[in-house]
């Protein structure tokens, strides 16, 4: 793909989103509020997520090409964009693709081979969690390919690598969220148990909460082992769905 093609695709997506912002009455002030709230270095239009995703679903001039060409286009857009909403369009596109019946383990391997590098531009929780959602499906399809990298990230000092490593272990909150064997999952989480940064400890608590519903004995044992190093908010979140008497006993025993 030539540099002129790349610039054309980026300009197309940016222009479409700018038009969408005008048509939906989004003020520049809203974009600045979004940027400030996420403490992000990127600019934002401040588009509403449903509006943005509907527009992405309608397609762009390049999204009808073969999968490798489409991925290459989104990779260039992700890496060159200075607008956070433009970056979201790449995540929106693959969110929809991965949910389709046509998505295969081969597609996951192809996507991971390129999108594994997208983590380098993450600077806020919203991009981090949407990217982790995509990684979670690549992990489910290709665990031997993906898990070693997630485990490496969990040992990093970088907060976004740690958060994404953990959030990628879970598809979403609720039914069918948990899909990996519990032993390697808890081994990865143990690498992050003592991290007191809010972005990391919140992710730890959330993932443990989902795991607790499926593997209660193993997760309670994990909490008992790591409670002295874990931040209190992470313990509270991990245990928030327990029946109140059990929750109170567990929190008291871990205090």
GROMACS .gro file of C-alpha atoms in nm:
model
  255
    1UNK     CA    1   0.000   0.000   0.000
    2UNK     CA    2   0.147   0.335  -0.102
    3UNK     CA    3   0.180   0.629   0.135
    4UNK     CA    4  -0.067   0.822  -0.081
    5UNK     CA    5  -0.325   0.544  -0.037
    6UNK     CA    6  -0.269   0.555   0.337
    7UNK     CA    7  -0.314   0.929   0.357
    8UNK     CA    8  -0.625   0.901   0.140
    9UNK     CA    9  -0.780   0.640   0.370
   10UNK     CA   10  -0.697   0.840   0.682
   11UNK     CA   11  -0.836   1.157   0.528
   12UNK     CA   12  -1.152   0.972   0.427
   13UNK     CA   13  -1.223   0.840   0.775
   14UNK     CA   14  -1.139   1.172   0.939
   15UNK     CA   15  -1.365   1.358   0.697
   16UNK     CA   16  -1.654   1.118   0.745
   17UNK     CA   17  -1.633   1.153   1.124
   18UNK     CA   18  -1.606   1.531   1.106
   19UNK     CA   19  -1.924   1.535   0.895
   20UNK     CA   20  -2.094   1.299   1.140
   21UNK     CA   21  -2.004   1.528   1.429
   22UNK     CA   22  -2.164   1.823   1.251
   23UNK     CA   23  -2.473   1.629   1.152
   24UNK     CA   24  -2.530   1.501   1.507
   25UNK     CA   25  -2.473   1.839   1.668
   26UNK     CA   26  -2.149   1.755   1.849
   27UNK     CA   27  -1.971   2.067   1.970
   28UNK     CA   28  -1.591   2.103   1.981
   29UNK     CA   29  -1.626   2.147   2.357
   30UNK     CA   30  -1.761   1.793   2.390
   31UNK     CA   31  -1.453   1.655   2.220
   32UNK     CA   32  -1.230   1.844   2.459
   33UNK     CA   33  -1.427   1.712   2.756
   34UNK     CA   34  -1.380   1.355   2.632
   35UNK     CA   35  -1.008   1.412   2.589
   36UNK     CA   36  -0.975   1.559   2.936
   37UNK     CA   37  -1.186   1.288   3.099
   38UNK     CA   38  -0.966   1.016   2.949
   39UNK     CA   39  -0.646   1.214   3.009
   40UNK     CA   40  -0.554   1.135   2.652
   41UNK     CA   41  -0.305   1.310   2.425
   42UNK     CA   42  -0.528   1.256   2.121
   43UNK     CA   43  -0.790   1.496   1.990
   44UNK     CA   44  -1.155   1.385   1.987
   45UNK     CA   45  -1.472   1.484   1.806
   46UNK     CA   46  -1.666   1.350   2.104
   47UNK     CA   47  -1.892   1.132   1.889
   48UNK     CA   48  -2.151   0.914   2.060
   49UNK     CA   49  -2.045   0.552   2.041
   50UNK     CA   50  -2.367   0.420   1.877
   51UNK     CA   51  -2.350   0.690   1.608
   52UNK     CA   52  -1.987   0.615   1.535
   53UNK     CA   53  -2.038   0.240   1.519
   54UNK     CA   54  -2.335   0.272   1.286
   55UNK     CA   55  -2.126   0.479   1.049
   56UNK     CA   56  -1.838   0.232   1.060
   57UNK     CA   57  -2.082  -0.050   0.983
   58UNK     CA   58  -2.182   0.134   0.665
   59UNK     CA   59  -1.825   0.093   0.537
   60UNK     CA   60  -1.559   0.304   0.370
   61UNK     CA   61  -1.410   0.299   0.021
   62UNK     CA   62  -1.141   0.046   0.122
   63UNK     CA   63  -1.339  -0.193   0.346
   64UNK     CA   64  -1.460  -0.409   0.059
   65UNK     CA   65  -1.109  -0.521  -0.036
   66UNK     CA   66  -0.948  -0.852   0.062
   67UNK     CA   67  -0.889  -0.903   0.434
   68UNK     CA   68  -0.512  -0.846   0.422
   69UNK     CA   69  -0.551  -0.516   0.237
   70UNK     CA   70  -0.826  -0.400   0.473
   71UNK     CA   71  -0.615  -0.487   0.776
   72UNK     CA   72  -0.316  -0.303   0.629
   73UNK     CA   73  -0.532   0.005   0.575
   74UNK     CA   74  -0.665   0.000   0.932
   75UNK     CA   75  -0.314  -0.057   1.065
   76UNK     CA   76  -0.187   0.254   0.891
   77UNK     CA   77  -0.489   0.455   1.003
   78UNK     CA   78  -0.443   0.343   1.365
   79UNK     CA   79  -0.074   0.427   1.365
   80UNK     CA   80  -0.103   0.765   1.191
   81UNK     CA   81  -0.425   0.905   1.339
   82UNK     CA   82  -0.401   1.189   1.589
   83UNK     CA   83  -0.773   1.177   1.664
   84UNK     CA   84  -0.904   0.925   1.916
   85UNK     CA   85  -1.238   0.883   1.740
   86UNK     CA   86  -1.059   0.795   1.416
   87UNK     CA   87  -0.864   0.532   1.609
   88UNK     CA   88  -1.189   0.393   1.748
   89UNK     CA   89  -1.314   0.324   1.397
   90UNK     CA   90  -1.047   0.055   1.353
   91UNK     CA   91  -1.161  -0.109   1.677
   92UNK     CA   92  -1.527  -0.074   1.578
   93UNK     CA   93  -1.466  -0.238   1.242
   94UNK     CA   94  -1.303  -0.546   1.394
   95UNK     CA   95  -1.548  -0.561   1.681
   96UNK     CA   96  -1.817  -0.616   1.418
   97UNK     CA   97  -1.606  -0.855   1.210
   98UNK     CA   98  -1.506  -1.074   1.503
   99UNK     CA   99  -1.869  -1.107   1.607
  100UNK     CA  100  -1.965  -1.239   1.263
  101UNK     CA  101  -2.004  -1.607   1.182
  102UNK     CA  102  -1.751  -1.577   0.902
  103UNK     CA  103  -1.462  -1.498   1.140
  104UNK     CA  104  -1.218  -1.792   1.167
  105UNK     CA  105  -0.912  -1.885   1.377
  106UNK     CA  106  -0.702  -1.801   1.071
  107UNK     CA  107  -0.853  -1.452   1.072
  108UNK     CA  108  -0.764  -1.420   1.440
  109UNK     CA  109  -0.403  -1.514   1.369
  110UNK     CA  110  -0.383  -1.264   1.083
  111UNK     CA  111  -0.540  -0.991   1.295
  112UNK     CA  112  -0.316  -1.059   1.593
  113UNK     CA  113  -0.003  -1.057   1.377
  114UNK     CA  114  -0.072  -0.694   1.293
  115UNK     CA  115  -0.283  -0.559   1.580
  116UNK     CA  116  -0.047  -0.684   1.851
  117UNK     CA  117   0.146  -0.364   1.778
  118UNK     CA  118  -0.157  -0.140   1.833
  119UNK     CA  119  -0.097  -0.147   2.207
  120UNK     CA  120   0.196   0.090   2.157
  121UNK     CA  121  -0.040   0.385   2.099
  122UNK     CA  122  -0.271   0.323   2.393
  123UNK     CA  123  -0.289   0.610   2.641
  124UNK     CA  124  -0.636   0.575   2.792
  125UNK     CA  125  -0.873   0.314   2.935
  126UNK     CA  126  -1.136   0.341   2.660
  127UNK     CA  127  -0.903   0.249   2.375
  128UNK     CA  128  -0.735  -0.007   2.602
  129UNK     CA  129  -1.055  -0.194   2.684
  130UNK     CA  130  -1.189  -0.194   2.329
  131UNK     CA  131  -0.857  -0.327   2.203
  132UNK     CA  132  -0.849  -0.588   2.480
  133UNK     CA  133  -1.192  -0.708   2.370
  134UNK     CA  134  -1.050  -0.782   2.026
  135UNK     CA  135  -0.744  -0.947   2.174
  136UNK     CA  136  -0.967  -1.171   2.386
  137UNK     CA  137  -1.118  -1.330   2.077
  138UNK     CA  138  -0.777  -1.374   1.919
  139UNK     CA  139  -0.670  -1.539   2.245
  140UNK     CA  140  -0.967  -1.775   2.245
  141UNK     CA  141  -0.895  -1.878   1.886
  142UNK     CA  142  -0.515  -1.887   1.912
  143UNK     CA  143  -0.414  -1.930   2.279
  144UNK     CA  144  -0.067  -2.067   2.208
  145UNK     CA  145   0.005  -1.769   1.984
  146UNK     CA  146  -0.143  -1.493   2.198
  147UNK     CA  147  -0.108  -1.594   2.564
  148UNK     CA  148   0.275  -1.573   2.586
  149UNK     CA  149   0.261  -1.207   2.481
  150UNK     CA  150  -0.012  -1.129   2.733
  151UNK     CA  151   0.193  -1.295   3.004
  152UNK     CA  152   0.494  -1.086   2.902
  153UNK     CA  153   0.283  -0.769   2.921
  154UNK     CA  154   0.162  -0.865   3.268
  155UNK     CA  155   0.524  -0.851   3.387
  156UNK     CA  156   0.580  -0.509   3.232
  157UNK     CA  157   0.586  -0.184   3.431
  158UNK     CA  158   0.362  -0.023   3.167
  159UNK     CA  159   0.011   0.027   3.309
  160UNK     CA  160  -0.166  -0.019   2.975
  161UNK     CA  161   0.018  -0.338   2.894
  162UNK     CA  162  -0.078  -0.475   3.234
  163UNK     CA  163  -0.441  -0.366   3.206
  164UNK     CA  164  -0.480  -0.506   2.854
  165UNK     CA  165  -0.309  -0.833   2.950
  166UNK     CA  166  -0.573  -0.888   3.218
  167UNK     CA  167  -0.882  -0.756   3.039
  168UNK     CA  168  -0.799  -0.973   2.737
  169UNK     CA  169  -0.857  -1.281   2.952
  170UNK     CA  170  -1.232  -1.212   2.962
  171UNK     CA  171  -1.467  -1.168   2.667
  172UNK     CA  172  -1.722  -0.948   2.845
  173UNK     CA  173  -1.916  -0.931   3.169
  174UNK     CA  174  -2.180  -1.196   3.211
  175UNK     CA  175  -2.252  -1.531   3.048
  176UNK     CA  176  -1.960  -1.695   2.863
  177UNK     CA  177  -1.713  -1.435   2.985
  178UNK     CA  178  -1.461  -1.694   3.104
  179UNK     CA  179  -1.300  -1.918   2.844
  180UNK     CA  180  -0.943  -2.003   2.951
  181UNK     CA  181  -0.824  -2.267   3.200
  182UNK     CA  182  -0.804  -2.115   3.546
  183UNK     CA  183  -0.442  -2.202   3.628
  184UNK     CA  184  -0.261  -1.993   3.362
  185UNK     CA  185  -0.519  -1.718   3.405
  186UNK     CA  186  -0.445  -1.679   3.776
  187UNK     CA  187  -0.074  -1.708   3.712
  188UNK     CA  188  -0.093  -1.405   3.484
  189UNK     CA  189  -0.307  -1.211   3.734
  190UNK     CA  190  -0.058  -1.280   4.011
  191UNK     CA  191   0.197  -1.073   3.819
  192UNK     CA  192  -0.027  -0.768   3.862
  193UNK     CA  193  -0.164  -0.831   4.212
  194UNK     CA  194   0.055  -0.576   4.388
  195UNK     CA  195   0.009  -0.293   4.138
  196UNK     CA  196  -0.175  -0.005   4.307
  197UNK     CA  197  -0.239   0.209   4.001
  198UNK     CA  198  -0.612   0.256   3.956
  199UNK     CA  199  -0.616   0.149   3.591
  200UNK     CA  200  -0.448  -0.178   3.682
  201UNK     CA  201  -0.618  -0.259   4.014
  202UNK     CA  202  -0.965  -0.194   3.868
  203UNK     CA  203  -0.892  -0.440   3.587
  204UNK     CA  204  -0.763  -0.698   3.834
  205UNK     CA  205  -1.076  -0.676   4.045
  206UNK     CA  206  -1.306  -0.694   3.745
  207UNK     CA  207  -1.139  -1.001   3.598
  208UNK     CA  208  -1.135  -1.178   3.935
  209UNK     CA  209  -1.506  -1.099   3.978
  210UNK     CA  210  -1.589  -1.270   3.650
  211UNK     CA  211  -1.365  -1.567   3.728
  212UNK     CA  212  -1.516  -1.605   4.073
  213UNK     CA  213  -1.854  -1.688   3.920
  214UNK     CA  214  -1.703  -1.986   3.737
  215UNK     CA  215  -1.408  -2.094   3.955
  216UNK     CA  216  -1.500  -1.986   4.310
  217UNK     CA  217  -1.263  -2.212   4.502
  218UNK     CA  218  -0.958  -2.124   4.294
  219UNK     CA  219  -1.030  -1.751   4.300
  220UNK     CA  220  -1.098  -1.741   4.674
  221UNK     CA  221  -0.770  -1.924   4.729
  222UNK     CA  222  -0.598  -1.666   4.506
  223UNK     CA  223  -0.747  -1.383   4.712
  224UNK     CA  224  -0.634  -1.539   5.036
  225UNK     CA  225  -0.282  -1.580   4.898
  226UNK     CA  226  -0.246  -1.231   4.751
  227UNK     CA  227  -0.470  -1.021   4.977
  228UNK     CA  228  -0.184  -0.863   5.169
  229UNK     CA  229  -0.038  -0.715   4.850
  230UNK     CA  230  -0.362  -0.636   4.664
  231UNK     CA  231  -0.521  -0.289   4.678
  232UNK     CA  232  -0.847  -0.283   4.880
  233UNK     CA  233  -1.053  -0.156   4.580
  234UNK     CA  234  -0.949  -0.462   4.379
  235UNK     CA  235  -1.065  -0.694   4.659
  236UNK     CA  236  -1.394  -0.508   4.691
  237UNK     CA  237  -1.463  -0.534   4.320
  238UNK     CA  238  -1.360  -0.899   4.302
  239UNK     CA  239  -1.605  -0.994   4.579
  240UNK     CA  240  -1.894  -0.758   4.503
  241UNK     CA  241  -2.122  -1.028   4.359
  242UNK     CA  242  -2.091  -1.266   4.652
  243UNK     CA  243  -2.398  -1.295   4.876
  244UNK     CA  244  -2.367  -1.024   5.139
  245UNK     CA  245  -2.291  -1.246   5.441
  246UNK     CA  246  -2.022  -1.432   5.247
  247UNK     CA  247  -1.891  -1.109   5.101
  248UNK     CA  248  -1.864  -0.948   5.444
  249UNK     CA  249  -1.688  -1.252   5.590
  250UNK     CA  250  -1.445  -1.268   5.301
  251UNK     CA  251  -1.359  -0.898   5.315
  252UNK     CA  252  -1.317  -0.913   5.691
  253UNK     CA  253  -1.084  -1.212   5.665
  254UNK     CA  254  -0.877  -1.038   5.399
  255UNK     CA  255  -0.856  -0.706   5.584
   0.00000   0.00000   0.00000
